[in-house]
PDB file of C-alpha atoms in Angstrom:
ATOM      1  CA  MET A   1       0.000   0.000   0.000  1.00  0.00           C
ATOM      2  CA  SER A   2       2.794   2.451   0.818  1.00  0.00           C
ATOM      3  CA  ARG A   3       4.464   1.823  -2.578  1.00  0.00           C
ATOM      4  CA  ALA A   4       1.242   2.717  -4.379  1.00  0.00           C
ATOM      5  CA  PHE A   5       0.902   5.844  -2.274  1.00  0.00           C
ATOM      6  CA  ALA A   6       4.511   6.841  -2.993  1.00  0.00           C
ATOM      7  CA  LEU A   7       3.958   6.305  -6.721  1.00  0.00           C
ATOM      8  CA  LEU A   8       0.774   8.364  -6.672  1.00  0.00           C
ATOM      9  CA  ALA A   9       2.473  11.148  -4.701  1.00  0.00           C
ATOM     10  CA  GLY A  10       5.333  11.148  -7.207  1.00  0.00           C
ATOM     11  CA  CYS A  11       2.917  11.432 -10.115  1.00  0.00           C
ATOM     12  CA  VAL A  12       1.073  14.331  -8.500  1.00  0.00           C
ATOM     13  CA  LEU A  13       4.363  16.116  -7.772  1.00  0.00           C
ATOM     14  CA  SER A  14       5.516  15.563 -11.352  1.00  0.00           C
ATOM     15  CA  MET A  15       2.266  16.996 -12.716  1.00  0.00           C
ATOM     16  CA  ASN A  16       2.666  20.083 -10.525  1.00  0.00           C
ATOM     17  CA  LEU A  17       6.244  20.586 -11.703  1.00  0.00           C
ATOM     18  CA  PHE A  18       5.174  20.121 -15.326  1.00  0.00           C
ATOM     19  CA  ALA A  19       2.307  22.588 -14.926  1.00  0.00           C
ATOM     20  CA  ALA A  20       4.709  25.165 -13.495  1.00  0.00           C
ATOM     21  CA  ALA A  21       7.085  24.683 -16.425  1.00  0.00           C
ATOM     22  CA  VAL A  22       4.280  25.130 -18.967  1.00  0.00           C
ATOM     23  CA  ASP A  23       3.067  28.229 -17.182  1.00  0.00           C
ATOM     24  CA  ILE A  24       6.540  29.766 -17.334  1.00  0.00           C
ATOM     25  CA  LYS A  25       7.472  28.683 -20.862  1.00  0.00           C
ATOM     26  CA  GLY A  26       4.118  28.488 -22.609  1.00  0.00           C
ATOM     27  CA  SER A  27       3.791  31.963 -24.010  1.00  0.00           C
ATOM     28  CA  ARG A  28       5.933  33.869 -26.478  1.00  0.00           C
ATOM     29  CA  SER A  29       6.296  37.614 -26.465  1.00  0.00           C
ATOM     30  CA  CYS A  30       4.519  39.702 -29.069  1.00  0.00           C
ATOM     31  CA  ALA A  31       7.915  40.869 -30.330  1.00  0.00           C
ATOM     32  CA  LYS A  32       8.893  37.221 -30.903  1.00  0.00           C
ATOM     33  CA  TRP A  33       5.559  36.547 -32.625  1.00  0.00           C
ATOM     34  CA  MET A  34       6.137  39.438 -35.034  1.00  0.00           C
ATOM     35  CA  GLU A  35       9.713  38.292 -35.730  1.00  0.00           C
ATOM     36  CA  GLU A  36       8.532  34.746 -36.436  1.00  0.00           C
ATOM     37  CA  LYS A  37       5.868  36.095 -38.788  1.00  0.00           C
ATOM     38  CA  ARG A  38       8.481  38.185 -40.626  1.00  0.00           C
ATOM     39  CA  LEU A  39      10.731  35.145 -41.066  1.00  0.00           C
ATOM     40  CA  ALA A  40       7.803  32.980 -42.170  1.00  0.00           C
ATOM     41  CA  ASN A  41       7.124  35.346 -45.039  1.00  0.00           C
ATOM     42  CA  SER A  42      10.504  34.418 -46.516  1.00  0.00           C
ATOM     43  CA  ALA A  43      10.807  31.617 -49.046  1.00  0.00           C
ATOM     44  CA  LYS A  44      12.187  29.006 -46.608  1.00  0.00           C
ATOM     45  CA  GLU A  45       9.618  26.446 -45.509  1.00  0.00           C
ATOM     46  CA  MET A  46      11.342  25.761 -42.149  1.00  0.00           C
ATOM     47  CA  ASN A  47      10.737  29.353 -41.040  1.00  0.00           C
ATOM     48  CA  LYS A  48       6.987  28.677 -40.959  1.00  0.00           C
ATOM     49  CA  ILE A  49       7.187  26.052 -38.219  1.00  0.00           C
ATOM     50  CA  PRO A  50       7.540  28.489 -35.261  1.00  0.00           C
ATOM     51  CA  VAL A  51       4.503  30.430 -36.487  1.00  0.00           C
ATOM     52  CA  LEU A  52       2.448  27.252 -36.779  1.00  0.00           C
ATOM     53  CA  ILE A  53       3.492  26.250 -33.258  1.00  0.00           C
ATOM     54  CA  SER A  54       2.590  29.678 -31.855  1.00  0.00           C
ATOM     55  CA  ARG A  55      -0.736  29.676 -33.704  1.00  0.00           C
ATOM     56  CA  SER A  56      -1.580  26.246 -32.317  1.00  0.00           C
ATOM     57  CA  TRP A  57      -0.551  27.321 -28.824  1.00  0.00           C
ATOM     58  CA  PHE A  58      -2.658  30.486 -29.041  1.00  0.00           C
ATOM     59  CA  LEU A  59      -5.789  28.673 -30.243  1.00  0.00           C
ATOM     60  CA  GLY A  60      -5.309  26.063 -27.529  1.00  0.00           C
ATOM     61  CA  TYR A  61      -4.825  28.765 -24.926  1.00  0.00           C
ATOM     62  CA  LEU A  62      -8.021  30.529 -26.004  1.00  0.00           C
ATOM     63  CA  SER A  63      -9.927  27.252 -26.090  1.00  0.00           C
ATOM     64  CA  GLY A  64      -8.700  26.429 -22.599  1.00  0.00           C
ATOM     65  CA  ARG A  65      -9.766  29.843 -21.308  1.00  0.00           C
ATOM     66  CA  ALA A  66     -13.212  29.422 -22.906  1.00  0.00           C
ATOM     67  CA  ASP A  67     -13.637  25.949 -21.448  1.00  0.00           C
ATOM     68  CA  ALA A  68     -12.404  26.921 -17.982  1.00  0.00           C
ATOM     69  CA  SER A  69     -14.680  29.960 -17.877  1.00  0.00           C
ATOM     70  CA  GLY A  70     -17.729  28.040 -19.098  1.00  0.00           C
ATOM     71  CA  ARG A  71     -18.328  30.809 -21.653  1.00  0.00           C
ATOM     72  CA  ASN A  72     -17.946  29.938 -25.325  1.00  0.00           C
ATOM     73  CA  PHE A  73     -16.666  33.323 -26.474  1.00  0.00           C
ATOM     74  CA  LEU A  74     -15.013  31.665 -29.502  1.00  0.00           C
ATOM     75  CA  LYS A  75     -18.293  30.506 -31.076  1.00  0.00           C
ATOM     76  CA  GLY A  76     -18.669  32.092 -34.502  1.00  0.00           C
ATOM     77  CA  THR A  77     -15.104  33.449 -34.542  1.00  0.00           C
ATOM     78  CA  ASP A  78     -12.827  32.053 -37.243  1.00  0.00           C
ATOM     79  CA  SER A  79      -9.086  31.465 -36.878  1.00  0.00           C
ATOM     80  CA  ASP A  80      -8.137  34.026 -39.547  1.00  0.00           C
ATOM     81  CA  SER A  81      -9.919  36.754 -37.569  1.00  0.00           C
ATOM     82  CA  ILE A  82      -8.177  35.662 -34.386  1.00  0.00           C
ATOM     83  CA  PHE A  83      -4.733  35.827 -35.999  1.00  0.00           C
ATOM     84  CA  LEU A  84      -5.470  39.187 -37.627  1.00  0.00           C
ATOM     85  CA  TRP A  85      -6.474  40.502 -34.189  1.00  0.00           C
ATOM     86  CA  LEU A  86      -3.283  39.035 -32.711  1.00  0.00           C
ATOM     87  CA  ASP A  87      -1.110  40.675 -35.386  1.00  0.00           C
ATOM     88  CA  ASN A  88      -2.658  44.077 -34.656  1.00  0.00           C
ATOM     89  CA  TYR A  89      -2.399  43.527 -30.900  1.00  0.00           C
ATOM     90  CA  CYS A  90       1.263  42.546 -31.081  1.00  0.00           C
ATOM     91  CA  GLN A  91       2.170  45.463 -33.335  1.00  0.00           C
ATOM     92  CA  ALA A  92       0.660  47.806 -30.756  1.00  0.00           C
ATOM     93  CA  ASN A  93       2.020  45.885 -27.717  1.00  0.00           C
ATOM     94  CA  PRO A  94       5.389  44.274 -28.561  1.00  0.00           C
ATOM     95  CA  ASP A  95       6.343  44.084 -24.884  1.00  0.00           C
ATOM     96  CA  LYS A  96       3.335  41.929 -23.935  1.00  0.00           C
ATOM     97  CA  GLY A  97       3.018  38.159 -24.179  1.00  0.00           C
ATOM     98  CA  LEU A  98       0.630  36.086 -26.237  1.00  0.00           C
ATOM     99  CA  ASP A  99      -0.965  34.920 -22.993  1.00  0.00           C
ATOM    100  CA  GLN A 100      -1.924  38.511 -22.140  1.00  0.00           C
ATOM    101  CA  GLY A 101      -3.183  38.902 -25.697  1.00  0.00           C
ATOM    102  CA  GLY A 102      -5.395  35.861 -25.153  1.00  0.00           C
ATOM    103  CA  ILE A 103      -6.811  37.375 -21.977  1.00  0.00           C
ATOM    104  CA  ASP A 104      -7.482  40.669 -23.748  1.00  0.00           C
ATOM    105  CA  LEU A 105      -9.043  38.972 -26.787  1.00  0.00           C
ATOM    106  CA  ALA A 106     -11.281  36.822 -24.584  1.00  0.00           C
ATOM    107  CA  ARG A 107     -12.468  39.933 -22.740  1.00  0.00           C
ATOM    108  CA  GLU A 108     -13.087  41.753 -26.037  1.00  0.00           C
ATOM    109  CA  LEU A 109     -14.998  38.843 -27.585  1.00  0.00           C
ATOM    110  CA  MET A 110     -17.172  38.428 -24.488  1.00  0.00           C
ATOM    111  CA  GLN A 111     -17.985  42.130 -24.539  1.00  0.00           C
ATOM    112  CA  LEU A 112     -18.680  42.072 -28.288  1.00  0.00           C
ATOM    113  CA  LYS A 113     -20.968  39.045 -27.961  1.00  0.00           C
ATOM    114  CA  GLY A 114     -22.713  40.234 -24.796  1.00  0.00           C
ATOM    115  CA  ILE A 115     -21.326  37.430 -22.651  1.00  0.00           C
ATOM    116  CA  LYS A 116     -20.960  38.365 -18.998  1.00  0.00           C
ATOM    117  CA  PRO A 117     -17.481  37.682 -17.536  1.00  0.00           C
TER     118      PRO A 117
END
């Protein structure tokens, strides 16, 4: 019984450490996003991978925020509109992170759609 408990405690501790690492390393800065976008516009295919990763992260982040809040603020909003918003946001706020952009976009979409926070 004590071995099972020790294993379970180890798993829980590992999950907490992993969650902390994701929280610290999950988001890119807007300046980095804009640099990745600039490089992706070049002819080299490999330069597009960081943008695709950041796009996937951002959509996942927004989806997680929507699910956790119980408010589907993404309904009816297409990905192209989200990334256009993010481009404009990052041009205006290069010192902010994509996570803060996600918070601001969620707030804006809820307000636009009449969803109470």
